[in-house]
Backbone as numpy.savetxt, mean C-alpha at the origin, in Angstrom:
# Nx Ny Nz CAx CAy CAz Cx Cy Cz
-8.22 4.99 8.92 -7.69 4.93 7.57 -7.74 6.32 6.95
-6.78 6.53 6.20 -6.63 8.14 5.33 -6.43 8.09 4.02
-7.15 8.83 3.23 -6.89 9.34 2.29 -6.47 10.43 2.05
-5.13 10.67 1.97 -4.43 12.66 1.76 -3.70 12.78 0.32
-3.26 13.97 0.18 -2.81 14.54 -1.07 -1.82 13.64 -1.41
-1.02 13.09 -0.28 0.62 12.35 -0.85 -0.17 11.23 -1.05
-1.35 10.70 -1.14 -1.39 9.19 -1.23 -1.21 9.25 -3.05
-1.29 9.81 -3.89 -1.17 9.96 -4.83 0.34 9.85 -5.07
1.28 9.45 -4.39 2.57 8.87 -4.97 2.85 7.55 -4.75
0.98 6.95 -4.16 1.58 5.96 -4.00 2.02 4.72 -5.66
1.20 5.29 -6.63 1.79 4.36 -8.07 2.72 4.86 -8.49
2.84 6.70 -8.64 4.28 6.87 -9.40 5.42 6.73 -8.49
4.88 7.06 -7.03 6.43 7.25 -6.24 7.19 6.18 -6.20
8.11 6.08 -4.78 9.22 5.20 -4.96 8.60 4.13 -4.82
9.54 2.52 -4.63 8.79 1.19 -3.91 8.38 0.83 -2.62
9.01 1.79 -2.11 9.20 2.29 0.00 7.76 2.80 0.23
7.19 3.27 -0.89 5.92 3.98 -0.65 4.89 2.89 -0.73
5.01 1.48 -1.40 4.33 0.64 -1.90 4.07 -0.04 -0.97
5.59 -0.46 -0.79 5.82 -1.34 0.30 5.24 -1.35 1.84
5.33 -0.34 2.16 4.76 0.57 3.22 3.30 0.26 3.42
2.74 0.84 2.30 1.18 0.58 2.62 0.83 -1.12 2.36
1.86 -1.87 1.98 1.09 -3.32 1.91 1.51 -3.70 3.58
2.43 -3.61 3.52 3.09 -4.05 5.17 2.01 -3.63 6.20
1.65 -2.26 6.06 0.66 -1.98 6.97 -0.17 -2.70 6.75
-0.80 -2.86 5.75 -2.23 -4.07 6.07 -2.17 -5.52 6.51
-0.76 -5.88 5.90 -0.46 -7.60 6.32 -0.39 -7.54 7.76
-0.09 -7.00 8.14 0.33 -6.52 9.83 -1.11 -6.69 10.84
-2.40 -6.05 9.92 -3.55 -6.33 9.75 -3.99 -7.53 10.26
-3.41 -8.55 8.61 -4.35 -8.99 8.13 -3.30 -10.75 8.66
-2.01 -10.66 9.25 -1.57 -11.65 9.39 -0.87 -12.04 10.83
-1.34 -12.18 12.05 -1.08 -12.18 13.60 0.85 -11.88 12.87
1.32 -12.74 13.03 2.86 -12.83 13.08 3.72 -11.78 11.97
2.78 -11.29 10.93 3.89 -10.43 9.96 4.47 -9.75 10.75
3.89 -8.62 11.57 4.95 -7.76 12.43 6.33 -8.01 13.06
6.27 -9.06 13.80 7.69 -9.66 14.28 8.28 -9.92 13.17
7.74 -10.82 12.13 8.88 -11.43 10.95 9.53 -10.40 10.40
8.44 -9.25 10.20 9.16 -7.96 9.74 10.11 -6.99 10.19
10.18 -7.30 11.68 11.22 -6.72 12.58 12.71 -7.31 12.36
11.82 -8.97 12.90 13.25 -10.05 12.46 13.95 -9.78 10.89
13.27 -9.52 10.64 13.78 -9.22 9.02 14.74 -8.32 8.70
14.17 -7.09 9.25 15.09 -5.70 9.63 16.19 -5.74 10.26
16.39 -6.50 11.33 17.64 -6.98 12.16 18.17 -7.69 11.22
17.96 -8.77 10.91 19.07 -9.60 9.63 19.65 -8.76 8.79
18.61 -8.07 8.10 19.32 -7.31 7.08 20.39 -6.35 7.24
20.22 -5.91 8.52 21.34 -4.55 9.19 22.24 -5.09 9.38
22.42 -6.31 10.55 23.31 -7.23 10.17 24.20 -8.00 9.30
23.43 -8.16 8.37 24.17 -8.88 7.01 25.08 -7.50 6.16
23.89 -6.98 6.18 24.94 -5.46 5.18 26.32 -4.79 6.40
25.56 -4.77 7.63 27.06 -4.68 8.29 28.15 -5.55 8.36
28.06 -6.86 7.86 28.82 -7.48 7.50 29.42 -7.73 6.48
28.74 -7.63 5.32 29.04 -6.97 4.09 29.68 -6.22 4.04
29.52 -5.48 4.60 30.51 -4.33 4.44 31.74 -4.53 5.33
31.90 -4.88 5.72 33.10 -5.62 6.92 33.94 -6.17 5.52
33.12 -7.32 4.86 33.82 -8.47 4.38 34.37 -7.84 3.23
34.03 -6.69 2.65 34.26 -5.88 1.41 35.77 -5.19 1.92
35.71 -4.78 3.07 36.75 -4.09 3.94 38.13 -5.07 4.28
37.69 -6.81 3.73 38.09 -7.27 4.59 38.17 -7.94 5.75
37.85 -6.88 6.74 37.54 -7.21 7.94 36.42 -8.06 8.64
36.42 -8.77 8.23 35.31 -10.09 8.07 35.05 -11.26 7.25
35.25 -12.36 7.66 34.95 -13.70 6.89 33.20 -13.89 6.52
33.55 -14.32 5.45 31.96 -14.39 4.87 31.44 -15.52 5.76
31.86 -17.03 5.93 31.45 -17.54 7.64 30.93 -16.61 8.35
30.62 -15.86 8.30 30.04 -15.25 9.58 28.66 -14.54 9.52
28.47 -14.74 7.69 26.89 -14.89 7.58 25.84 -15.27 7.60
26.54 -16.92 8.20 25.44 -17.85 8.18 24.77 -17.58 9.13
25.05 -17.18 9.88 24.83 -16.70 11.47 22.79 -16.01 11.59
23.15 -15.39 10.02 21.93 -13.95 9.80 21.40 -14.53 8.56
22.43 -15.81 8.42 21.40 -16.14 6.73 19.56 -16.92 7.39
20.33 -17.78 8.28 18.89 -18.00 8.63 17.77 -17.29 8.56
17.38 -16.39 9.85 16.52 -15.88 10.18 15.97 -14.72 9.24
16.99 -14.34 8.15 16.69 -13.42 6.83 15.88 -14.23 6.08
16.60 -15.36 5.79 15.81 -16.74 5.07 14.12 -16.78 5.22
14.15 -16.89 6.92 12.60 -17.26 7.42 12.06 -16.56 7.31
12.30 -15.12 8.02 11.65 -13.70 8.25 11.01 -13.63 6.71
12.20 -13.39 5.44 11.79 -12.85 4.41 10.91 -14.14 3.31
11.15 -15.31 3.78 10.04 -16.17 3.07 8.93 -15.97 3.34
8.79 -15.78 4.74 7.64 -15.81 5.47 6.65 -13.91 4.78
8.03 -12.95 4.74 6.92 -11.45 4.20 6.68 -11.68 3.15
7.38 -12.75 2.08 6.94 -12.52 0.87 5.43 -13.16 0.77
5.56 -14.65 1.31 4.62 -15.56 1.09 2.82 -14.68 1.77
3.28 -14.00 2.65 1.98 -13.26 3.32 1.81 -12.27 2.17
2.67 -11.56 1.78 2.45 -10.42 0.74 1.71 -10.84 -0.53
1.59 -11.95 -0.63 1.47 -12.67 -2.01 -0.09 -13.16 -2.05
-0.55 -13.39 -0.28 -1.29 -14.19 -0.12 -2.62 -12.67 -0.09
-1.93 -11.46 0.58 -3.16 -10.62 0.81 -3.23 -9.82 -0.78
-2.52 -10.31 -1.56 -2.79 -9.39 -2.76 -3.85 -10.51 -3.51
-3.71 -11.62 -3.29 -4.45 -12.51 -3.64 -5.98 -12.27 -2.80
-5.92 -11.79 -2.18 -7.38 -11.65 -1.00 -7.80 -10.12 -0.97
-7.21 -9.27 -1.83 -7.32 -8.03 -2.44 -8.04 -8.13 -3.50
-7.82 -8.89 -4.28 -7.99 -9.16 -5.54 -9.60 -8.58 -6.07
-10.67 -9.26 -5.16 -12.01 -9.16 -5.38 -12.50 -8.14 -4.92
-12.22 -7.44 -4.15 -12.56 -6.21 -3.17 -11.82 -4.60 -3.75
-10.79 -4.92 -4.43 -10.03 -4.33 -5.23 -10.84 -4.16 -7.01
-11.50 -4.94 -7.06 -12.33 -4.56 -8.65 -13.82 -4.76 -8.48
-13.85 -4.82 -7.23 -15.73 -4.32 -6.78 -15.50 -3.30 -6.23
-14.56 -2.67 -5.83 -14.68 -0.91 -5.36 -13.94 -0.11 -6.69
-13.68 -0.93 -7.33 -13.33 0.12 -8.45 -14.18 0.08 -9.60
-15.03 -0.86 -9.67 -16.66 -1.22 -10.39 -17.36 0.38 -9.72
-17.52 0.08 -8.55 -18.21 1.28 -8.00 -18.02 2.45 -8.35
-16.92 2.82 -8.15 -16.15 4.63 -8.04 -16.82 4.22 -9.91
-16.20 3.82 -10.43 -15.88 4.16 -12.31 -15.78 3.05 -12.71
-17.94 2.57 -12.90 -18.27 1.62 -13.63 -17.84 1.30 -14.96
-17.96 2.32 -15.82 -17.84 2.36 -17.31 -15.91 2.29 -17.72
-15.17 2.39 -16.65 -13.40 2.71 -16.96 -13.64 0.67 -15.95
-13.97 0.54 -15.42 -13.69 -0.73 -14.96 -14.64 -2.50 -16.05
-15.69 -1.99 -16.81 -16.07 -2.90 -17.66 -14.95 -2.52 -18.32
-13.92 -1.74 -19.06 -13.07 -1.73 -20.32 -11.90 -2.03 -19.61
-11.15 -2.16 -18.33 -10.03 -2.30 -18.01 -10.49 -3.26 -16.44
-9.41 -4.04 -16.29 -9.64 -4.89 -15.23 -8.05 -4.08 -14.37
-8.93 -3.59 -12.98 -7.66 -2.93 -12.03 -6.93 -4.12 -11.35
-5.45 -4.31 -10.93 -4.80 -4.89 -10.56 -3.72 -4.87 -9.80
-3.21 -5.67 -8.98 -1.84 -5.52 -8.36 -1.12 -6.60 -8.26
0.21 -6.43 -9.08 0.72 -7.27 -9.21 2.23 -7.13 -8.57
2.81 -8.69 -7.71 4.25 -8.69 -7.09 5.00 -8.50 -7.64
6.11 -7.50 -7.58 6.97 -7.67 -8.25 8.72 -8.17 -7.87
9.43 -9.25 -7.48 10.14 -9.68 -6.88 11.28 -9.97 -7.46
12.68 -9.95 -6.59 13.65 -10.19 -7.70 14.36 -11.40 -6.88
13.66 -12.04 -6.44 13.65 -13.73 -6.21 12.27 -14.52 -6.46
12.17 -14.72 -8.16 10.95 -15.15 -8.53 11.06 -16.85 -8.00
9.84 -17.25 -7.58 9.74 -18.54 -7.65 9.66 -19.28 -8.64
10.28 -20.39 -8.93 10.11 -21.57 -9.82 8.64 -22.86 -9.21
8.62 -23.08 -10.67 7.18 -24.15 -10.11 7.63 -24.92 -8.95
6.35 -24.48 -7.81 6.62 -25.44 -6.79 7.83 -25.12 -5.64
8.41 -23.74 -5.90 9.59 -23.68 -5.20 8.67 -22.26 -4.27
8.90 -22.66 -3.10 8.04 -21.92 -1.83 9.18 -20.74 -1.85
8.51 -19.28 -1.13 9.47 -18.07 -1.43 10.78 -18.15 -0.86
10.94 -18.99 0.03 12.03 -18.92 1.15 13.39 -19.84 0.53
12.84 -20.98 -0.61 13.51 -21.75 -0.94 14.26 -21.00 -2.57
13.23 -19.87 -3.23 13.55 -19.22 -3.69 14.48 -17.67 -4.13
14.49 -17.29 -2.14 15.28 -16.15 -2.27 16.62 -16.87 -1.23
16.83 -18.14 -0.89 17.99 -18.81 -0.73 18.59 -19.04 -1.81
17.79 -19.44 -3.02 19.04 -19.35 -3.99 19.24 -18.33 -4.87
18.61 -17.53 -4.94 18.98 -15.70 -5.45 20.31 -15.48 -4.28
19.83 -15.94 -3.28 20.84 -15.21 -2.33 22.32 -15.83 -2.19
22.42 -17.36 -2.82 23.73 -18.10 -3.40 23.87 -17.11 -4.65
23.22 -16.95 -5.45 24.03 -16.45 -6.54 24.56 -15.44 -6.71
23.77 -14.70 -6.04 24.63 -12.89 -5.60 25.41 -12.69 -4.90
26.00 -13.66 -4.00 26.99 -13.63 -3.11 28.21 -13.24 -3.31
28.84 -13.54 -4.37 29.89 -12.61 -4.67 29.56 -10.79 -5.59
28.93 -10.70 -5.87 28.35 -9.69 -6.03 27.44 -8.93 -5.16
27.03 -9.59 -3.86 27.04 -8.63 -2.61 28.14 -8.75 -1.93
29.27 -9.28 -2.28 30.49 -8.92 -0.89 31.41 -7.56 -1.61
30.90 -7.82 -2.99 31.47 -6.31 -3.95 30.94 -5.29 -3.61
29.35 -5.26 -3.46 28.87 -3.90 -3.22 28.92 -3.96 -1.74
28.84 -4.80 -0.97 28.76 -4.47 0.46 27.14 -3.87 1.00
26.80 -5.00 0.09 24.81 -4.67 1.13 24.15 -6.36 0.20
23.50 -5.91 1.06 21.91 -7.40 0.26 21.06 -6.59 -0.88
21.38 -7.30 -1.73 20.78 -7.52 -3.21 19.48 -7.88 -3.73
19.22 -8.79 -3.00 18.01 -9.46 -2.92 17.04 -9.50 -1.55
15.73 -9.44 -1.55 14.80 -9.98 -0.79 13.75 -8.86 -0.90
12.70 -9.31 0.30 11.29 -8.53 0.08 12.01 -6.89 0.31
13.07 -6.47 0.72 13.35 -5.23 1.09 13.50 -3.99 -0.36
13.57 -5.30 -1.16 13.80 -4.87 -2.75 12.79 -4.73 -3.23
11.57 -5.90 -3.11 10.60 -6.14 -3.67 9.48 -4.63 -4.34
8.52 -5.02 -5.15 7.75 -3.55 -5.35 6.65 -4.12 -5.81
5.80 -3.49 -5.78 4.13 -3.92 -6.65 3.93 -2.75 -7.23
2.85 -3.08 -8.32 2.67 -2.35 -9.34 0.53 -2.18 -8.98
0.31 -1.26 -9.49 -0.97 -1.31 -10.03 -0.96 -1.21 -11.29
-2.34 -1.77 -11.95 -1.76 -2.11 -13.44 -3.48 -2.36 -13.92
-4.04 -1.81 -14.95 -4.75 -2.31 -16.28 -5.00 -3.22 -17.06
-5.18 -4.40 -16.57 -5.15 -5.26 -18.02 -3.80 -5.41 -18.05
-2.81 -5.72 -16.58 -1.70 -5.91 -16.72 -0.64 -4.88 -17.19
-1.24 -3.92 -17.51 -0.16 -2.96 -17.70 0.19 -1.85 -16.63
1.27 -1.77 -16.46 1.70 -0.72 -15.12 0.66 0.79 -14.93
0.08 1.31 -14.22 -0.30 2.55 -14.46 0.28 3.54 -14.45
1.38 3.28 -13.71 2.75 4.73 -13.45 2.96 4.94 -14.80
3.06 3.76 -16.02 3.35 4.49 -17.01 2.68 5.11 -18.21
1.12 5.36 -17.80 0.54 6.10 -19.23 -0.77 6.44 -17.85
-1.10 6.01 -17.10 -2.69 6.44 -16.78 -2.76 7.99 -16.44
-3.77 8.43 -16.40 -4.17 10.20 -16.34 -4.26 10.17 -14.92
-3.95 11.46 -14.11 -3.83 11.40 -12.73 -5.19 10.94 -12.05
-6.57 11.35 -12.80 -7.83 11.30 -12.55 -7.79 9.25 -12.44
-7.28 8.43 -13.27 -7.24 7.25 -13.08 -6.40 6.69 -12.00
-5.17 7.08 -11.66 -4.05 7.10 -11.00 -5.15 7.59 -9.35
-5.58 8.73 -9.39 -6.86 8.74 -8.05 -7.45 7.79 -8.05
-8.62 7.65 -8.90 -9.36 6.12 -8.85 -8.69 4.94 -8.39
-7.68 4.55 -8.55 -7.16 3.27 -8.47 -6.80 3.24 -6.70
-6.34 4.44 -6.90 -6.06 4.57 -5.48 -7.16 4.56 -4.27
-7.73 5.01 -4.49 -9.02 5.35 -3.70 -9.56 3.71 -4.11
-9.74 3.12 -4.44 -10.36 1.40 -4.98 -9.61 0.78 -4.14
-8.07 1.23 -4.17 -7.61 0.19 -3.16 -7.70 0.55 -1.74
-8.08 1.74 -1.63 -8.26 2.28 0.11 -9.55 1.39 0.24
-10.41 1.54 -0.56 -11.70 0.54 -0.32 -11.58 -0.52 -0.08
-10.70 -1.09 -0.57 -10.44 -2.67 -0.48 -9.83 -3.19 0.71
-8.77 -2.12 1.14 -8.43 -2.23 1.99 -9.79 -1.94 3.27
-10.13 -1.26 3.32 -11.13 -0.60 4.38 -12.38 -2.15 4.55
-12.88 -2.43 3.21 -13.45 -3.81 3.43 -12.82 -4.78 4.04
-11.88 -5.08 3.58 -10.59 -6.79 4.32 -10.52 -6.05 5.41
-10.42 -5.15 5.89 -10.33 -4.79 7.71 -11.80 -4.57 8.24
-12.28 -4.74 7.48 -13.96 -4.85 8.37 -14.24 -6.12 8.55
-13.85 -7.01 7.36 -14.32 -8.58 7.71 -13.36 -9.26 8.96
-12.18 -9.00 8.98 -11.15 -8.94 10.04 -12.01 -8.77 11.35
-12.14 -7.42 11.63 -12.61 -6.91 12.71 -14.21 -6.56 12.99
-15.13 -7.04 12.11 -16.57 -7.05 12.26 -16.95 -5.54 12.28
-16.09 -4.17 12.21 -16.87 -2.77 12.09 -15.27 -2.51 11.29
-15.99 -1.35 10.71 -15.41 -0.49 9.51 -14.51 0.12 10.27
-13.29 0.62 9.72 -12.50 1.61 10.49 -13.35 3.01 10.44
-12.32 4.02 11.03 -12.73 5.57 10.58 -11.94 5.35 9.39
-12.92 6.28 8.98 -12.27 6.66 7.43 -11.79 8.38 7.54
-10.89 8.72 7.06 -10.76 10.30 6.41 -10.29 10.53 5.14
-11.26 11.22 4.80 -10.50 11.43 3.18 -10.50 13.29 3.16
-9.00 13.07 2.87 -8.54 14.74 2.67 -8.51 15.30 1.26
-9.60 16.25 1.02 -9.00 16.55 -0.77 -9.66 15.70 -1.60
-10.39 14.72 -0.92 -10.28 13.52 -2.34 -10.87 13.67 -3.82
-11.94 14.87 -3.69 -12.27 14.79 -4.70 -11.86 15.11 -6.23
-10.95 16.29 -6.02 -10.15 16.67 -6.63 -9.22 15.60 -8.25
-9.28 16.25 -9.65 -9.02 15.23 -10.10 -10.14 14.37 -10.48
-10.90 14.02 -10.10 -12.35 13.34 -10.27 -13.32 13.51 -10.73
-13.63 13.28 -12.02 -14.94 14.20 -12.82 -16.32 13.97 -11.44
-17.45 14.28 -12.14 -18.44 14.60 -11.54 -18.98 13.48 -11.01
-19.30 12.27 -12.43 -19.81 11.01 -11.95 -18.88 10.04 -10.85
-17.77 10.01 -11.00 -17.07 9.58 -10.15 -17.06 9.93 -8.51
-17.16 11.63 -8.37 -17.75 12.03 -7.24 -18.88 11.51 -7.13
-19.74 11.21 -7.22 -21.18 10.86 -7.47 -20.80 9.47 -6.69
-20.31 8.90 -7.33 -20.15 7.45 -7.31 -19.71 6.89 -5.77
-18.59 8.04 -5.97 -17.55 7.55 -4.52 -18.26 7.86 -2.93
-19.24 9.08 -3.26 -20.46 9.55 -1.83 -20.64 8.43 -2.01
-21.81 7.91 -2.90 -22.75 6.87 -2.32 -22.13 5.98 -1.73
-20.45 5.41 -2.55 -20.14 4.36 -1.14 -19.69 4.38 0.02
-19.43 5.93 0.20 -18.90 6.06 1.48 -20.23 6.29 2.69
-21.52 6.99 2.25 -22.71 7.07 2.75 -22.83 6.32 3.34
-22.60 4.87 3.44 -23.26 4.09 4.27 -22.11 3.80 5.61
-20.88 4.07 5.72 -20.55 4.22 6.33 -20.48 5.06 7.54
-20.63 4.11 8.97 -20.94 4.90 10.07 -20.17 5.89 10.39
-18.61 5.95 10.50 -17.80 7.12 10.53 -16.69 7.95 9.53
-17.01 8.30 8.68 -16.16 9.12 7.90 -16.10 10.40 7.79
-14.88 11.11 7.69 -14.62 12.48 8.00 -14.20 13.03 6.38
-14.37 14.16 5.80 -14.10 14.37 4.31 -14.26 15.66 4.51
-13.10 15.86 3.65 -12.40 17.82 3.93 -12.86 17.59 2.29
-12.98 19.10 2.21 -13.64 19.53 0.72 -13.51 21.17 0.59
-13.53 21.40 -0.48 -13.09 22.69 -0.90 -14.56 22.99 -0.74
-15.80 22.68 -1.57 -17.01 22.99 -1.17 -17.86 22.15 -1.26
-19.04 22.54 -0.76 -20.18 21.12 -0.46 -20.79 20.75 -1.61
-20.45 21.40 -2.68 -21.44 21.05 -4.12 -20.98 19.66 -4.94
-19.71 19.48 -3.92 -18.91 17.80 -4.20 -20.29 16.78 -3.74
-20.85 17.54 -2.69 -21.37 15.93 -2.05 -22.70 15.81 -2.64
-23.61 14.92 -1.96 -24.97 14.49 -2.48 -25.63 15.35 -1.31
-26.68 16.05 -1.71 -27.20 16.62 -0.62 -28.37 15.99 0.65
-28.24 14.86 -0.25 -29.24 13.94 0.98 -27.98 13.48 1.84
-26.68 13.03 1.85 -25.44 13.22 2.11 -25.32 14.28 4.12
-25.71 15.28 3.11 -25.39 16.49 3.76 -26.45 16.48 5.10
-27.49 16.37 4.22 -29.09 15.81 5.73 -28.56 15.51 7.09
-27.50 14.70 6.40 -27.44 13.83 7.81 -26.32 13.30 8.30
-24.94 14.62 7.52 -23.78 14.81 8.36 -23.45 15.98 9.20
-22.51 16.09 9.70 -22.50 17.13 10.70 -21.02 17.95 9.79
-21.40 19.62 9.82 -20.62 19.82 8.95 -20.03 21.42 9.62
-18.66 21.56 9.01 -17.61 22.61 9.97 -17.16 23.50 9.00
-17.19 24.65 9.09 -16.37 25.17 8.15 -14.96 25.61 8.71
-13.98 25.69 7.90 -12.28 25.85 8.77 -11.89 26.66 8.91
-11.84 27.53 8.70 -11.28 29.70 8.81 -10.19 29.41 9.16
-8.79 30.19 7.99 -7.60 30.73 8.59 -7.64 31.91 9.73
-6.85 32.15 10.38 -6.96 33.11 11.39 -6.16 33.76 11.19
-6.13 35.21 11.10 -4.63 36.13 10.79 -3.52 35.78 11.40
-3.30 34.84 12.56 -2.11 34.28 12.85 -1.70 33.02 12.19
-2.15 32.72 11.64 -2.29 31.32 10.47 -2.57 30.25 11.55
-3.11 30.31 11.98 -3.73 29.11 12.86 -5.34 28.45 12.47
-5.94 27.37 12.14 -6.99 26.93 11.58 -8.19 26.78 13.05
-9.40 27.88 12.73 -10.12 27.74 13.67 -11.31 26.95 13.05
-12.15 26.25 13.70 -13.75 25.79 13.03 -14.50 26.24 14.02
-15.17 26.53 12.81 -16.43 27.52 13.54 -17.56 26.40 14.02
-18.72 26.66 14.41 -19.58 25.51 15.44 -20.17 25.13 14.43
-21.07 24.30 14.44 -21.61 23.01 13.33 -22.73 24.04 12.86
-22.53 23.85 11.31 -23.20 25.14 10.88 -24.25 24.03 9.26
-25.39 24.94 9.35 -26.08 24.31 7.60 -25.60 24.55 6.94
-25.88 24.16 5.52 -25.44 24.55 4.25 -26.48 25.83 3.96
């Protein structure tokens, strides 16, 4: 698992960025997401190549039923998993963000919420729900010539007390949240798999007042393998330091990065 400089687009950037890192964990966290998500990908290439056919003309809309299916299943099936690990996020997601920034987590409750543009109605399962998004746009996808609807659209938010963070939090919160959900994530794949992943965190501290550094060592300390690049060691806890093994990186006049042999502070 990584923590690097771009993970920080993952609230303001696009939904591809969102999407991305949930997929990776369902993939995780659910034997079959991977295939559905393949199958999914094929429908969709399909359908918009037909779409676009049928926009041209050159194609009877009959000939979508063909791809409505397995879009149907594939994408009921990513939403309903997507829905289910944000739900199983939930607790692990505001006990690692208790940790990092006790005092910002008693005043705000961290969150992630689906955001879909085939909402379900009471009782209506996702699949039965983006079948009929997908009747109603139908003439308005044979206009644009692509699919309109489904999880390919979909986006999640992190959010405050329900409110989005992309739109007011300070980058220093916008880190936190992020780093809470790498935790969360890093926990739900330990209970999965009975040992912790590797961890790396590049940069992380950066952005992060003092107590928060403070905060975030101690929970990574107990972890058996983690790797953490740092501008300097006065980030870490020095009992920390006791009893990691530590490199310093030297540019080399050819710009090539050498480390020198395992050296004290």
């Amino acid at each position: 698992m990584v923590f690097a400089p771009e993970e920080m687009l993952l609230i303001a950037g696009a939904p591809t960025l969102r999407r991305t890192a949930l997929d990776r964990i369902a993939a995780n966290r659910f034997p079959a997401y991977a295939a559905a998500l393949a199958t999914y990908g094929r429908a969709l290439q399909q359908r918009n190549g037909l779409l676009r056919a049928i926009r041209e003309e050159q194609a009877d809309r009959a000939e979508l039923r063909y791809w409505d299916k397995p879009f149907l299943d594939a994408g009921g099936e990513i939403v309903a998993d997507r829905l289910a690990l944000l739900a199983e996020l939930a607790r692990p997601l505001a006990a690692a963000h208790a940790e990092i920034a006790p005092d910002e987590a008693a005043r705000s409750a961290l969150g992630l919420r689906y955001e879909t543009n085939a909402p379900a109605a009471a009782g209506e399962s996702p699949r039965a729900a983006l079948a009929r998004r997908l009747a109603e746009t139908a003439e308005k996808e044979a206009w644009n010539g692509s699919t309109l609807v489904g999880p390919h659209r979909d986006d999640v938010s992190f959010t405050f007390d329900g409110r989005d963070l992309a739109a007011f939090a300070s980058r220093g919160q916008q880190r936190t949240a992020i780093l809470a959900f790498k935790l969360a994530e890093l926990d739900l794949l330990t209970a999965l798999d009975g040992r912790p992943p590797l961890l790396l965190l590049d940069d992380v501290f950066s952005e992060l007042d003092p107590e928060r550094r403070g905060h975030l060592v101690r929970r990574i300390a107990g972890l058996p393998q983690t790797f953490v690049t740092t501008t300097t060691l006065d980030d870490l806890d020095p009992a920390l330091l006791e009893i990691a093994t530590t490199w310093q990186v030297i540019g080399s006049p050819a710009g090539a990065a050498l480390a020198d042999p395992v050296t004290a502070r």
